[in-house]
Each structure stands twice: as structure tokens, then as C-alpha cells.
Amino acid sequence: MKKTFDIKGMSCAACATRIEKTVAKLAGMQSGNVNFATEKLTVEFDSSQLTTGEIQNAVADAGYELVDKSSSKASYEIEGLSCAACAVRVEKAVTQLAGVQSANVNFATNKLNIVMDNPELEQEVRQAVKDAGYSVAEKSPYAVANFGVGSMHCAACSARVEKALQKLSGIKSTSVNLASEKARVEYDPKQTRLSLIKQAVEQEGYTVIDEPQKDLDQEHKQKEITAMWKKFFFSAAFSLPLLYIAMGPMVGLPLPRFLSPAVHPLLYAIVQFILTVPPVAAGYKFYTLGFKALAKRAPSMDSLIALGTSAAIIYSLYSTVKIALGDVDMAHNLYFESAGVIITLILFGKTLEAVSKGKTGEAIKKLMGLAPKNATLLKDGVELAIPIEEVEVGDIIVVKPGESIPVDGIVTFGASSVDEAMLTGESIPVDKREGDMLYSATINKNGLLHFRATKIGADTTLAQIIRLVEDAQGSKAPIARLADVVSGYFVPIVIGIALLASLAWLIAGKGTVFSLTILISVLVIACPCALGLATPTAIMVGTGVGAKLGILIKSGQALEVAHKVDTVIFDKTGTITKGEPEVTDMLTFGNLNEQELLLLAASAEKGSEHPLGLAIVAKAEEGKLKLSQIQSFSSYTGKGIGVEIEGKQILVGNKKLMQEHNISIADCDAQATALADEGKTAMFVAVNAQVEGIIAVADTIKEHSRAAAASLNAMGIEVVMITGDNEQTAQAIAAQAGISKVLAEVLPADKANEVKRLQEQGKVVAMVGDGINDAPALASADLGIAIGSGTDVAMESADIVLMGSDIASVAVAIRLSKNTIRNIKQNLFWAFGYNSAGIPIAAGLLTLFGGPLLNPMIAAAAMSFSSVSVLLNALRLKRFKK
């Protein structure tokens, strides 16, 4: 197989050589060649021995990143995952498939995200997951519509509606409830439309009452959580009396005489066994999944629970038999309550874990909830309400004050202000008029707007944001690799420790009961869940918070790199500055006032396409000046223009143009030089060989540029401005923005080289830009940050996208990264620390020094708390403020 990758992270020819040597060592590699100029790696390899994912991993270990633009992505929900070790196992199984470049399981969401060469690999992926002991959740091709039906009077009416609906193609099931006047229809969107379903109801003479459509995924998860709560309460209803009966006599609590272990020891044991059965039944999945994983020699957290509680139950059953045979002392060696209470506590922990997991993804759910469900179509002068799914590119849509904009488009009629806070994080509404862009889910504030749909469905800006956030939440940060490695070996090691510790105490003469307590405690207290949740939950919350603030972090890796950045390079035009020249000063020296000077210059420049000329014309139009007709027009390349107006010879241009026409500028040269020192372009206006004034034009800095630079400097980050402008202009702009280091007169093609030069000095560089010519530099930087108001190419090349034009968000993004990575480190510290301390204590470390023996029930509570504590710590990130 032959494949070409883009390479990120190369800084010199030595890097290219290093990559070639790295791939040459791989088994199955036939040839590998790096083109340093184009930053591409071309390889030929035997796909039966080597996968693209293994190539990418090898190069990643060498410090570089391979990007395969031709690959396709897929996401699957995995059922049966119980801990981080399960996630690692699925990843390994899928990565081994030929054609799979990378596989990542997010334990927090139970999602498998893969990048593969061939989109037809779905069956192989499903089989690999199944072989590993898990399954891929089936996705229904059907959609569900819920709406009200009015004007029904009897059962015949509801039956009539159902019959009408069943005649439509693509209908799987229909249910019309007369009492609630509700209809539920399951249908295939590829065969029929929701509007046709509603139309069929109306054609039967009934009215359709629209209702908000349910989020099926959320509904499914809520049902799961409800079922988990039911299992917990059911288990607790039996385990609490079980605990009382087993432990009551030890602490002096009264028991009925018929349950007394001293009077009726056999009945005492049988009642405990009966009370243990319901909790075991409620937690049956621990046993089915746990023993299945053991059989495949890939034990999981479920295996630990199954082994520990099974040992307690089997030993207790043995004790019950001994009691029946006359050994009444064995009534004190029953462990039924440990099994029942352990399962109840773990069910409680798992339920809290599921609730907390749901909260980590709230940001993306809110984004999805922003999308309007309906649109008002203007057709032949008539307004029609249609589902958003039926909007087509080119449709004219009407949006009234207070309504959400359903899809992206261009205003064709009207003027209003639009709240784009959900998109940019900026609270001030943006004025919109004909020709301006509108974005899905933003809110029309006060005017009527008509617009032409340009992007619909998955192509809208909101859909792209959701996709970016989902990709980021499904990705892994490099910091997670340590947890993955540990999780892969964790469960077998814990089982080994439990067996060795139990055996050691038995040999030391502590007896069977003591040794069994050690075995169960070690098995139960160990928790790879906390390790598996530490990174993905923090990334989910961090990227979600970023999206809410208009900061789109495209991967976990970008999130991690951002906190290491010590140098930020800002492109000047369109990033630090507005990117649109405007008139800043007007100086007069002769007989004309400022308005007359502007009128002459704008009339002359009306025929010019030069950006500086257009800025002068825009200034005149802003003042509603009526421009004069010109009789002739001459262009002097790189110098200016000359025209004739009402018999007067007008020249508008730079110093060279004046000198060529022998026009003296001695009286105003100092003012022109002063303007140039401020980064402004001074254009002389001469009438009949006499300078009448100077108009200065500049690309002014954005209002937040100075604050952005100050924020980064306060964080100890060096700020650099890069531009193609001359040194004098560049220094002037940098001074206004509060930036001390300037890279001036840099050609677009050389920006990436300047980035690499700083990287060679050991700096971790972030590049901030918005144009096509910034794309190579964005890709070369350790962290590329694109301004959302820029080009699609720049946004594609970047690791972080700022949806607004406020570059102060760069500092916010870096601060969010620092907070998120700190949170991940805290989570990992507590997860590792918990297991490092918990396992030795459970193994009897305290007992060696005269301390107490850890009760297995306390071990179970501690295990459950460890996962919940990691989730709660990650949720603290939701309090992050801009």
C-alpha cells in the first residue's frame, strides 16, 4: 500500500532524516521518503504487517505528527465497558485491524472514535469489538416524531389517523392516544418527511399541534440512569436488613429470637442467603461481564467485583453447610452481608457516576438544543412553516424579531441587530443589513429579516462547531497515555496482589476468615475507573466551556500543548489590526477645508481599486458627500493617481509622485513623517501643482489588541508581531498594541520559517492568524490559533479556532488550557494516590503495625467514591469565567 501524510512539527532537514530512519525500522515498511519543502511523508508498506496507525504512532514517539487527509472517521457507542482497562482493550483490538489508523475509546462517553483508510470497515470493527468481549450499540435508522392531534372525538378518530399514517411509505410504527391527543410516529427520514406525515393527518380533517421534539439520545441515557436508580433502591431494600441481621448482634442491636445465631444458627444463615440473592440479581451484569472477561483472559473491574463477592458468597455457603452438619460456630464466619452491601454500594457509585458523566457533556447538549426546529419559508409571497430539515439551499427564509435564525444565509431584505453570543461569546448584538451573513441559532433581536439559505444541515456553522467539539471530546491528550498503560496492566496485577496477600496472611497463621477478608478488600477497593475518567471528563468539560465562550479547541492534544506555550506570534493584518484601512487624519495647508479636501480626493479615487483609495471613498460616503465627475484618469503604479476635475489637475499620492511632478512638499514633509512614525500612510493631495493637504490612512488596531498583549505578558508569555510591512510602520503598530518584539518585512511564504526559527531556540510557539497566507505558519507552530472571522483554510490548519474577532480570547484559551491540564493532573494524582494507598491498606498494611483490618464494605464505598470524586473535580471547570 502507498500512502502520503502531512507532517507537523518538522523544523529542519535533520527532522526529515529522523522521520525516515524511524519509519524504516518498522516491520513491513518497504520505503519511506520525506519531502522537507512540502512537509510530506510518502510511504509504501505491506498492509498485512503494518497499519497506518502504527506508522503514525511511531512518528509521534519521535516527536512529530502525521496527518492523513484522505482518511475517514467513524464513531460507535460501545456497550459493556466497566473500567479504563476495558477501554484500552477495545482500542488495542480495533487498532490491530488493517486499514485502521487510530482508535480511541472515551470511557466517559463510552464512544469509540476511529480514523481509517476504508469507510467499509464497519463489520470488521464490530467483530473486533465483539471478540474483545464487548458490543457496538445498534443505531436505529428511524426517527421519532411526537405531535398533538386536535379535533378527535372518539376511538374511531384515533384509529382513522393511525390508518392514514400507516399508508405512508417508510412508517415503522404509529400510536395515536385519544385521551392525551398525542401521536407518536416512528419513520424512516429517507423515505418520508415529517411535513408529509402532518399533512396526512390534516387531510383526514384533524389539526396538528407542534410540540418540541425529544432528544432521543438524552432520553435513552435518562432511562438508563432511572433504571440504575431502581436497581440501587431494590438492592438497598434487601442489603440494609441483611447488614442489620449480620452486624446487629456484634454491636448490641436486638434481633428476634428466631433469628438469633445462638438459638437458630441455620435459620440465621439461610435468611442472610435469601436476602443476598436480590442484590446479586440487581448486579448480575458484574458477573456476566466480569466472568466473560476472565474467560477471555482480559479481566476488568467487573471481574474484580465478581471474584470478590463470589468468594464471599461461596465461603458463606460452605459455612452454611457446615452449620447444617452441626458446626454452629461457623455462624460467625458468614460473609453474605459483604457481598450484598458491596454490590449495593457499587451500584450507588455507578449511578452517581452516570449522573455526573451526563453533566460533563452538558455544553454540547446546550449547543445542540440551540438549533431551531422549524423555519418560515417565503414562497410566492406566502409564509409557510416547515421543519428545518426541509429547508433547501436557495430558499428565502423569514425571521421575525425574537426568533432564532434556522440556517446560515445572506440577508436579502431588512435590517436588524443579531445576538451572536452563542457563536462568538461576545454579548453585544451585531448589526445586520442586506448582504451580511447570518448564522444558525443566533437570535434576531428587533427587526424583520429575509435571507437566502446558503448552508443547511451538517454544513451550518453551528453543526460544524458541534462536530469540532465532539471530535475534541472524543480525542485523547498525550497526558492520558500513562493512565492507559497503567489501566492495561492494572486488573491482572490487582488480582495477583489479592491472591498473594491473602495467601501470605494464611501462611502467617491468621486463619481463613482473615485471609478471605484481605482477598475481598483488595479486589473491591482497586478502581481503574478513576484512572480512565481522569482525562476524558476534564477534556469534555474544558472543551465544552471553551465552545460556550466562542473558543473551539479541536483536540485533547491542542488543549495540552496550549498550557506549555511561552511565545505567541500574532499576524498583524486582520489579527492585531482590523484588516480594513480607514482614514485617520486630514491636514489642510492651502485654501481648502477638510470636507473640500476629502471631496476632491474621494472623487479622484472613485475610479481606483486600491485599498487606500477605497478607504478615502468610504470616508466620503460616510459623510454623504456628493462626488464630482472626473474628466480624465491616470494611474502611477506604486505612487498614486492623477485626474482632472472641473478643469483642475488633481494628484493624490505619495512623496515620490509629488517629486516626479516637481511639487514642493517642504512645508508639510514633517507632518507626513510624523504620521508615518505612527504607522499611517500619508497621501498628499495637490491641486494645480500646489499641495493642499494630507490624508492619512491606516489599518487601525482592534480595540482589544492592547488588552490581549497585556494579558499574555502578565502570564509571562512573550508576544511577537509578524508582518510584511516595513520596519517603521510595523514598529508603530506594535507600539500601539503594546508589543515589544516585531518581525517586519516577512514575506507570506517565510512566516512558517520564522515560527521554526523560534522553535529552534527551544520556545513553544503559538501562531495566531486569519488569512490563507497564515495557514503554513499555523500548521508549523506548536499551536495554531485561527480567528473565526478569517478564511476556511486558516481555520482548517489551526488547532484552536476563536469564533469572534476578539484576540483577547487567546489569553483566555491558554488560561482555560492551564486550568484543564491542572484539573487532569489533580484527577490523575488522586486516582493514582487512591490506588497506591488503598491497595496496601486493604492488603493489611495497618494490621502489621497493630492497626485495624479494612472491612470489605468500606473498601467498596471507597472504590465508588474515587470515581465520583474525579468526576466532581472535573465538573469544577464549569465555573471557569472569561
mmCIF file with all atom_site columns, C-alpha atoms in Angstrom, residues 649-730:
data_model
loop_
_atom_site.group_PDB
_atom_site.id
_atom_site.type_symbol
_atom_site.label_atom_id
_atom_site.label_alt_id
_atom_site.label_comp_id
_atom_site.label_asym_id
_atom_site.label_entity_id
_atom_site.label_seq_id
_atom_site.pdbx_PDB_ins_code
_atom_site.Cartn_x
_atom_site.Cartn_y
_atom_site.Cartn_z
_atom_site.occupancy
_atom_site.B_iso_or_equiv
_atom_site.pdbx_formal_charge
_atom_site.auth_seq_id
_atom_site.auth_comp_id
_atom_site.auth_asym_id
_atom_site.auth_atom_id
_atom_site.pdbx_PDB_model_num
ATOM 1  C CA . GLN A 1 649 ? -5.398 68.957 -12.215 1.00 0.00 ? 649 GLN A CA 1
ATOM 2  C CA . ILE A 1 650 ? -5.565 66.783 -9.097  1.00 0.00 ? 650 ILE A CA 1
ATOM 3  C CA . LEU A 1 651 ? -2.780 64.482 -7.845  1.00 0.00 ? 651 LEU A CA 1
ATOM 4  C CA . VAL A 1 652 ? -3.295 62.103 -4.920  1.00 0.00 ? 652 VAL A CA 1
ATOM 5  C CA . GLY A 1 653 ? -0.297 60.005 -3.896  1.00 0.00 ? 653 GLY A CA 1
ATOM 6  C CA . ASN A 1 654 ? 2.944  59.591 -2.000  1.00 0.00 ? 654 ASN A CA 1
ATOM 7  C CA . LYS A 1 655 ? 6.128  61.655 -1.792  1.00 0.00 ? 655 LYS A CA 1
ATOM 8  C CA . LYS A 1 656 ? 7.580  60.107 -4.957  1.00 0.00 ? 656 LYS A CA 1
ATOM 9  C CA . LEU A 1 657 ? 4.549  61.214 -7.004  1.00 0.00 ? 657 LEU A CA 1
ATOM 10 C CA . MET A 1 658 ? 4.944  64.783 -5.767  1.00 0.00 ? 658 MET A CA 1
ATOM 11 C CA . GLN A 1 659 ? 8.684  64.787 -6.545  1.00 0.00 ? 659 GLN A CA 1
ATOM 12 C CA . GLU A 1 660 ? 8.121  63.421 -10.078 1.00 0.00 ? 660 GLU A CA 1
ATOM 13 C CA . HIS A 1 661 ? 5.753  66.358 -10.790 1.00 0.00 ? 661 HIS A CA 1
ATOM 14 C CA . ASN A 1 662 ? 8.135  68.876 -9.174  1.00 0.00 ? 662 ASN A CA 1
ATOM 15 C CA . ILE A 1 663 ? 5.653  69.756 -6.432  1.00 0.00 ? 663 ILE A CA 1
ATOM 16 C CA . SER A 1 664 ? 7.240  71.133 -3.258  1.00 0.00 ? 664 SER A CA 1
ATOM 17 C CA . ILE A 1 665 ? 6.331  69.361 -0.004  1.00 0.00 ? 665 ILE A CA 1
ATOM 18 C CA . ALA A 1 666 ? 8.826  71.229 2.182   1.00 0.00 ? 666 ALA A CA 1
ATOM 19 C CA . ASP A 1 667 ? 6.107  72.885 4.247   1.00 0.00 ? 667 ASP A CA 1
ATOM 20 C CA . CYS A 1 668 ? 4.331  69.636 5.107   1.00 0.00 ? 668 CYS A CA 1
ATOM 21 C CA . ASP A 1 669 ? 7.064  66.961 4.971   1.00 0.00 ? 669 ASP A CA 1
ATOM 22 C CA . ALA A 1 670 ? 7.493  66.990 8.773   1.00 0.00 ? 670 ALA A CA 1
ATOM 23 C CA . GLN A 1 671 ? 3.795  66.276 9.304   1.00 0.00 ? 671 GLN A CA 1
ATOM 24 C CA . ALA A 1 672 ? 3.938  63.423 6.775   1.00 0.00 ? 672 ALA A CA 1
ATOM 25 C CA . THR A 1 673 ? 6.972  61.935 8.540   1.00 0.00 ? 673 THR A CA 1
ATOM 26 C CA . ALA A 1 674 ? 5.201  62.181 11.927  1.00 0.00 ? 674 ALA A CA 1
ATOM 27 C CA . LEU A 1 675 ? 2.182  60.323 10.501  1.00 0.00 ? 675 LEU A CA 1
ATOM 28 C CA . ALA A 1 676 ? 4.467  57.619 9.072   1.00 0.00 ? 676 ALA A CA 1
ATOM 29 C CA . ASP A 1 677 ? 6.066  57.199 12.501  1.00 0.00 ? 677 ASP A CA 1
ATOM 30 C CA . GLU A 1 678 ? 2.589  56.389 13.815  1.00 0.00 ? 678 GLU A CA 1
ATOM 31 C CA . GLY A 1 679 ? 2.206  53.599 11.238  1.00 0.00 ? 679 GLY A CA 1
ATOM 32 C CA . LYS A 1 680 ? -0.051 55.637 8.940   1.00 0.00 ? 680 LYS A CA 1
ATOM 33 C CA . THR A 1 681 ? 0.233  56.062 5.173   1.00 0.00 ? 681 THR A CA 1
ATOM 34 C CA . ALA A 1 682 ? 0.275  59.784 4.293   1.00 0.00 ? 682 ALA A CA 1
ATOM 35 C CA . MET A 1 683 ? -1.181 60.698 0.889   1.00 0.00 ? 683 MET A CA 1
ATOM 36 C CA . PHE A 1 684 ? -0.564 64.187 -0.447  1.00 0.00 ? 684 PHE A CA 1
ATOM 37 C CA . VAL A 1 685 ? -3.415 65.937 -2.274  1.00 0.00 ? 685 VAL A CA 1
ATOM 38 C CA . ALA A 1 686 ? -2.172 68.523 -4.818  1.00 0.00 ? 686 ALA A CA 1
ATOM 39 C CA . VAL A 1 687 ? -4.352 70.882 -6.871  1.00 0.00 ? 687 VAL A CA 1
ATOM 40 C CA . ASN A 1 688 ? -2.733 72.531 -9.925  1.00 0.00 ? 688 ASN A CA 1
ATOM 41 C CA . ALA A 1 689 ? 0.801  71.677 -8.687  1.00 0.00 ? 689 ALA A CA 1
ATOM 42 C CA . GLN A 1 690 ? 0.146  73.026 -5.183  1.00 0.00 ? 690 GLN A CA 1
ATOM 43 C CA . VAL A 1 691 ? -0.152 70.727 -2.097  1.00 0.00 ? 691 VAL A CA 1
ATOM 44 C CA . GLU A 1 692 ? -3.487 71.471 -0.422  1.00 0.00 ? 692 GLU A CA 1
ATOM 45 C CA . GLY A 1 693 ? -3.402 68.821 2.281   1.00 0.00 ? 693 GLY A CA 1
ATOM 46 C CA . ILE A 1 694 ? -2.563 65.333 3.517   1.00 0.00 ? 694 ILE A CA 1
ATOM 47 C CA . ILE A 1 695 ? -4.990 62.490 4.101   1.00 0.00 ? 695 ILE A CA 1
ATOM 48 C CA . ALA A 1 696 ? -3.618 59.710 6.318   1.00 0.00 ? 696 ALA A CA 1
ATOM 49 C CA . VAL A 1 697 ? -4.927 56.175 6.001   1.00 0.00 ? 697 VAL A CA 1
ATOM 50 C CA . ALA A 1 698 ? -4.092 53.289 8.325   1.00 0.00 ? 698 ALA A CA 1
ATOM 51 C CA . ASP A 1 699 ? -5.148 49.777 9.138   1.00 0.00 ? 699 ASP A CA 1
ATOM 52 C CA . THR A 1 700 ? -6.095 50.592 12.739  1.00 0.00 ? 700 THR A CA 1
ATOM 53 C CA . ILE A 1 701 ? -5.611 48.155 15.592  1.00 0.00 ? 701 ILE A CA 1
ATOM 54 C CA . LYS A 1 702 ? -8.567 46.311 17.067  1.00 0.00 ? 702 LYS A CA 1
ATOM 55 C CA . GLU A 1 703 ? -9.879 47.681 20.333  1.00 0.00 ? 703 GLU A CA 1
ATOM 56 C CA . HIS A 1 704 ? -8.896 44.507 22.241  1.00 0.00 ? 704 HIS A CA 1
ATOM 57 C CA . SER A 1 705 ? -5.375 44.122 20.805  1.00 0.00 ? 705 SER A CA 1
ATOM 58 C CA . ARG A 1 706 ? -3.604 46.048 23.542  1.00 0.00 ? 706 ARG A CA 1
ATOM 59 C CA . ALA A 1 707 ? -5.532 44.186 26.269  1.00 0.00 ? 707 ALA A CA 1
ATOM 60 C CA . ALA A 1 708 ? -4.705 40.859 24.591  1.00 0.00 ? 708 ALA A CA 1
ATOM 61 C CA . ALA A 1 709 ? -0.964 41.589 24.582  1.00 0.00 ? 709 ALA A CA 1
ATOM 62 C CA . ALA A 1 710 ? -1.087 42.852 28.180  1.00 0.00 ? 710 ALA A CA 1
ATOM 63 C CA . SER A 1 711 ? -2.914 39.699 29.363  1.00 0.00 ? 711 SER A CA 1
ATOM 64 C CA . LEU A 1 712 ? -0.337 37.420 27.739  1.00 0.00 ? 712 LEU A CA 1
ATOM 65 C CA . ASN A 1 713 ? 2.592  39.440 29.105  1.00 0.00 ? 713 ASN A CA 1
ATOM 66 C CA . ALA A 1 714 ? 1.048  39.210 32.580  1.00 0.00 ? 714 ALA A CA 1
ATOM 67 C CA . MET A 1 715 ? 1.061  35.413 32.179  1.00 0.00 ? 715 MET A CA 1
ATOM 68 C CA . GLY A 1 716 ? 4.792  35.505 31.419  1.00 0.00 ? 716 GLY A CA 1
ATOM 69 C CA . ILE A 1 717 ? 4.275  34.777 27.707  1.00 0.00 ? 717 ILE A CA 1
ATOM 70 C CA . GLU A 1 718 ? 6.380  36.606 25.110  1.00 0.00 ? 718 GLU A CA 1
ATOM 71 C CA . VAL A 1 719 ? 4.276  38.366 22.446  1.00 0.00 ? 719 VAL A CA 1
ATOM 72 C CA . VAL A 1 720 ? 5.628  38.785 18.897  1.00 0.00 ? 720 VAL A CA 1
ATOM 73 C CA . MET A 1 721 ? 4.059  40.579 15.917  1.00 0.00 ? 721 MET A CA 1
ATOM 74 C CA . ILE A 1 722 ? 4.840  39.344 12.387  1.00 0.00 ? 722 ILE A CA 1
ATOM 75 C CA . THR A 1 723 ? 4.100  41.362 9.232   1.00 0.00 ? 723 THR A CA 1
ATOM 76 C CA . GLY A 1 724 ? 5.174  42.086 5.687   1.00 0.00 ? 724 GLY A CA 1
ATOM 77 C CA . ASP A 1 725 ? 5.099  45.847 6.401   1.00 0.00 ? 725 ASP A CA 1
ATOM 78 C CA . ASN A 1 726 ? 8.254  47.925 6.557   1.00 0.00 ? 726 ASN A CA 1
ATOM 79 C CA . GLU A 1 727 ? 10.072 48.203 9.869   1.00 0.00 ? 727 GLU A CA 1
ATOM 80 C CA . GLN A 1 728 ? 8.875  51.756 10.614  1.00 0.00 ? 728 GLN A CA 1
ATOM 81 C CA . THR A 1 729 ? 5.159  51.007 10.125  1.00 0.00 ? 729 THR A CA 1
ATOM 82 C CA . ALA A 1 730 ? 5.437  47.679 11.933  1.00 0.00 ? 730 ALA A CA 1
#
